[in-house]
Coordinates of C-alpha atoms in Angstrom, one line a residue:
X189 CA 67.7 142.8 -17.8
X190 CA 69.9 140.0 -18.7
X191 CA 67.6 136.5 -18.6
X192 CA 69.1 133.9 -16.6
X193 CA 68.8 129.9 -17.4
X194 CA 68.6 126.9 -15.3
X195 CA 70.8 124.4 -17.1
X196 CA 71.7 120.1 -17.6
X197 CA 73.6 120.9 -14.3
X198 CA 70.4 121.8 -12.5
X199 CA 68.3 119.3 -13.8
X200 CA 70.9 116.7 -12.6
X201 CA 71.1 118.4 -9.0
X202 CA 67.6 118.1 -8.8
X203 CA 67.3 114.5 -10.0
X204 CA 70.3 113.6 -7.6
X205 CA 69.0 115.0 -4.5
X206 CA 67.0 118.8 -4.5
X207 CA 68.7 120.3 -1.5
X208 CA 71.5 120.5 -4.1
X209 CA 69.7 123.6 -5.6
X210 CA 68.9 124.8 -2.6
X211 CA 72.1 125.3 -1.3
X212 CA 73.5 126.5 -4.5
X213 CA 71.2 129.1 -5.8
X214 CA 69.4 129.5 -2.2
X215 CA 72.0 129.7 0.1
X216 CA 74.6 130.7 -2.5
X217 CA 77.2 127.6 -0.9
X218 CA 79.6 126.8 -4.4
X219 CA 79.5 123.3 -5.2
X220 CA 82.9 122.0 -4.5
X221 CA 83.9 119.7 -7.4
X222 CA 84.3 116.0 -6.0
X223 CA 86.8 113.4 -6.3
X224 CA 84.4 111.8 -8.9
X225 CA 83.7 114.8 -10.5
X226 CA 87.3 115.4 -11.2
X227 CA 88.3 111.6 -12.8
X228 CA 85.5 112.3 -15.0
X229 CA 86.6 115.6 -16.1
X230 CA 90.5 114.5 -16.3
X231 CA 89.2 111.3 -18.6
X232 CA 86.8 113.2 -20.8
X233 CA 89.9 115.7 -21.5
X234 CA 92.4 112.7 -22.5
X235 CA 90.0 111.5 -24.5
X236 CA 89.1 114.7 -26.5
X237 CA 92.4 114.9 -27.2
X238 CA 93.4 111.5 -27.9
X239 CA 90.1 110.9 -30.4
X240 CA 88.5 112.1 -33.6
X241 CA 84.6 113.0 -33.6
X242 CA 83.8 111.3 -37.1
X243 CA 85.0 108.2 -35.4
X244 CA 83.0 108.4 -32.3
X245 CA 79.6 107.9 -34.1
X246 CA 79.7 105.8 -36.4
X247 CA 76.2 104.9 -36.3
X248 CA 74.5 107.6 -38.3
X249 CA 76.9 107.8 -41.1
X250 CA 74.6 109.3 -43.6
X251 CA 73.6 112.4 -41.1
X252 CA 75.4 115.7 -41.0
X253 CA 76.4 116.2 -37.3
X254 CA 77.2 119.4 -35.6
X255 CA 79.0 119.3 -32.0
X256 CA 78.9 121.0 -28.8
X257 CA 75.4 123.1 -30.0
X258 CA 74.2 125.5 -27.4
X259 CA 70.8 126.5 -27.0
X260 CA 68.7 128.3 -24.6
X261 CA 65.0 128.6 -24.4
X262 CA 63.2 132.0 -23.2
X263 CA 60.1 130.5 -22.9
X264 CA 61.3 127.4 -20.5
X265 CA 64.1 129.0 -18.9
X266 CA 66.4 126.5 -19.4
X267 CA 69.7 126.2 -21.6
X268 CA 72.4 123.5 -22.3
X269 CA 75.1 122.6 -24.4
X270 CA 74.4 120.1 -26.8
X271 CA 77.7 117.2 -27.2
X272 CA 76.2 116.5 -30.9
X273 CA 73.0 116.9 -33.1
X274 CA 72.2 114.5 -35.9
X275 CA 70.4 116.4 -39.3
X276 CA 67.8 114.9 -41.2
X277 CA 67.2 117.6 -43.6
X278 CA 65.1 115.3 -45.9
X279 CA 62.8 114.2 -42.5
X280 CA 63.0 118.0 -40.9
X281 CA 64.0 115.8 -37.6
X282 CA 67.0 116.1 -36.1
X283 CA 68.9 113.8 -32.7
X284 CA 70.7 114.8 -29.8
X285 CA 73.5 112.6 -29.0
X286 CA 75.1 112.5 -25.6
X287 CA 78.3 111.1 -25.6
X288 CA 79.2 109.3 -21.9
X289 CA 82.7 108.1 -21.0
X290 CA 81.1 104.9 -19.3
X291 CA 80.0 101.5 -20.1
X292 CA 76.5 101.0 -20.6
X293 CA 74.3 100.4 -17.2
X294 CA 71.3 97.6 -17.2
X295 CA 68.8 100.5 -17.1
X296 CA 69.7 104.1 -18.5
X297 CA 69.5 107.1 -15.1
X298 CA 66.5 109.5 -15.1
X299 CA 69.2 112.1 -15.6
X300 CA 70.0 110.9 -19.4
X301 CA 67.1 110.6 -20.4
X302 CA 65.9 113.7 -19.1
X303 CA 69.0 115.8 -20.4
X304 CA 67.8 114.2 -23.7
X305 CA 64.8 115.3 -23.3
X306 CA 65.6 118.8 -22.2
X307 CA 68.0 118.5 -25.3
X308 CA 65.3 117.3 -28.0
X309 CA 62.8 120.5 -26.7
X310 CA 65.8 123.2 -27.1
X311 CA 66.4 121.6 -30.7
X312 CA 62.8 121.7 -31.6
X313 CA 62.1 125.3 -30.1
X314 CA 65.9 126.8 -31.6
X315 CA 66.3 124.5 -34.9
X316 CA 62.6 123.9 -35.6
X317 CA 63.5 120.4 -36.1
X318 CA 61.1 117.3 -34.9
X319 CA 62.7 115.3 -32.8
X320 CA 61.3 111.7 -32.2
X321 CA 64.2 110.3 -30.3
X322 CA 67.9 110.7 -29.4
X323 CA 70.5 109.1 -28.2
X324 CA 73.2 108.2 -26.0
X325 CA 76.8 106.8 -27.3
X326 CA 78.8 104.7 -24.2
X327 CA 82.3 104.7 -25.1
X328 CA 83.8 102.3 -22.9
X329 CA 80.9 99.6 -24.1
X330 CA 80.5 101.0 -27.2
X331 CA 76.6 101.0 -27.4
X332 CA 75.0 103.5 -29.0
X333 CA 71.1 103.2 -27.2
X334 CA 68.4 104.9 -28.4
X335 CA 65.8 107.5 -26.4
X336 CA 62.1 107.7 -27.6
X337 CA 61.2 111.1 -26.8
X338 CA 57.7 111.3 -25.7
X339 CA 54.6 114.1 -24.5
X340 CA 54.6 112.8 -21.2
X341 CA 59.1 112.8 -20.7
X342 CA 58.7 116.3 -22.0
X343 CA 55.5 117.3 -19.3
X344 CA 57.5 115.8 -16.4
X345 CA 60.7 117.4 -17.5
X346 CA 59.0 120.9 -17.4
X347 CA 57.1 119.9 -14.2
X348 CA 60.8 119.2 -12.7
X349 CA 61.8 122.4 -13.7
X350 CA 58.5 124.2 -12.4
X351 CA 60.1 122.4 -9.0
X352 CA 63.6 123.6 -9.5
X353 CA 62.0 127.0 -9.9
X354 CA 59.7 126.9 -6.9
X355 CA 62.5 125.8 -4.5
X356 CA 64.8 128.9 -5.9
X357 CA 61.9 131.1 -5.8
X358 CA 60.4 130.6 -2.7
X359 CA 63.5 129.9 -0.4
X360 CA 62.0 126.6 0.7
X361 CA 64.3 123.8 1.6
X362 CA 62.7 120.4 -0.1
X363 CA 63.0 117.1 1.6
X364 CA 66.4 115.4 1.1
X365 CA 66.9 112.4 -1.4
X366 CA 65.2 109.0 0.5
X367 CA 68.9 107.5 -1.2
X368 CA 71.1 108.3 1.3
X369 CA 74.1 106.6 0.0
X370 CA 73.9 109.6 -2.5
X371 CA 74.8 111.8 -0.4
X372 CA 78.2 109.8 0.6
X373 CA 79.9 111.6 -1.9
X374 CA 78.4 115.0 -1.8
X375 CA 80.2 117.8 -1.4
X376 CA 77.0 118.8 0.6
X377 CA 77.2 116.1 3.0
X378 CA 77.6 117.9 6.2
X379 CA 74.6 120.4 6.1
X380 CA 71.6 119.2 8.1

């Protein structure tokens, strides 16, 4: 039987508001793709095309990068793909690297540093690399920030997905986001 993974998609459901999961992998309701949703895609595309990776990260010069890496882990259930990993082959560590089509906010979202964090266990479990930190490159700013990755991100990343898990298995609608201007712009909205 063919093993199916939660992915960065799931984890950021979860983190936005949980019914999310619940009415995708529950209820089986597709996610409809916002107005949001689409800018993002439509600016990430003109900038693929419009831009050269080597010039993207110019931070870790020195460090042989591989792009768009996908890994899965049996173990966790969980898979993503990866926008870049930094080598250290002289270290054994290597570093995610999300790349966001945004300026840099005051204080980084849950949801990056947790798809970090999902990121640097994937790397350490698939790659056998260590992975200290990562980080995230902000295009529109610029700033290239770095992520300490730490024992207790990676227990409450695998406690979130225990929770994704549970809602799926058990059929059980969780308590909606306290953030209700979240759900403005949902394409779940409407369902009480």
């Amino acid at each position: 039987m063919r093993q199916t993974f939660l992915n960065a998609t799931d984890l950021m459901n979860y983190l936005y508001d949980p019914r999310i999961l619940y009415f995708v992998h529950v209820l089986k309701i597709p996610q409809a793709t916002t107005t949001k949703e689409l800018e993002g895609r439509q600016k990430y595309e003109e900038f693929e095309k419009k831009s050269k990776r080597n010039k993207i990260i110019k931070e870790l010069p020195y460090l042989p990068k591989i792009y768009n890496v996908y890994l899965a882990s049996k173990e966790n259930g969980f898979a993503t793909k990866i926008d870049c990993v930094a080598i250290d082959k002289e270290r054994k560590e290597a570093y995610p690297i999300q790349i966001k089509y945004s300026f840099k906010p005051q204080a980084l979202y849950r949801t990056q540093k947790f798809q970090l964090v999902m990121e640097a266990m994937l790397i350490k479990e698939r790659l056998g690399y260590k992975v200290p930190y990562g980080f995230i490159k902000f295009l529109k700013s610029s700033d290239f920030v770095k992520v300490w990755i730490t024992e207790n991100l990676k227990e409450e990343l695998l406690q979130i997905f225990s929770e994704i898990k549970s809602i799926i298995k058990e059929e059980k609608l969780p308590r909606p986001t306290p953030y209700k201007k979240k759900m403005i712009d949902s394409c779940y909205k409407n369902i009480e």
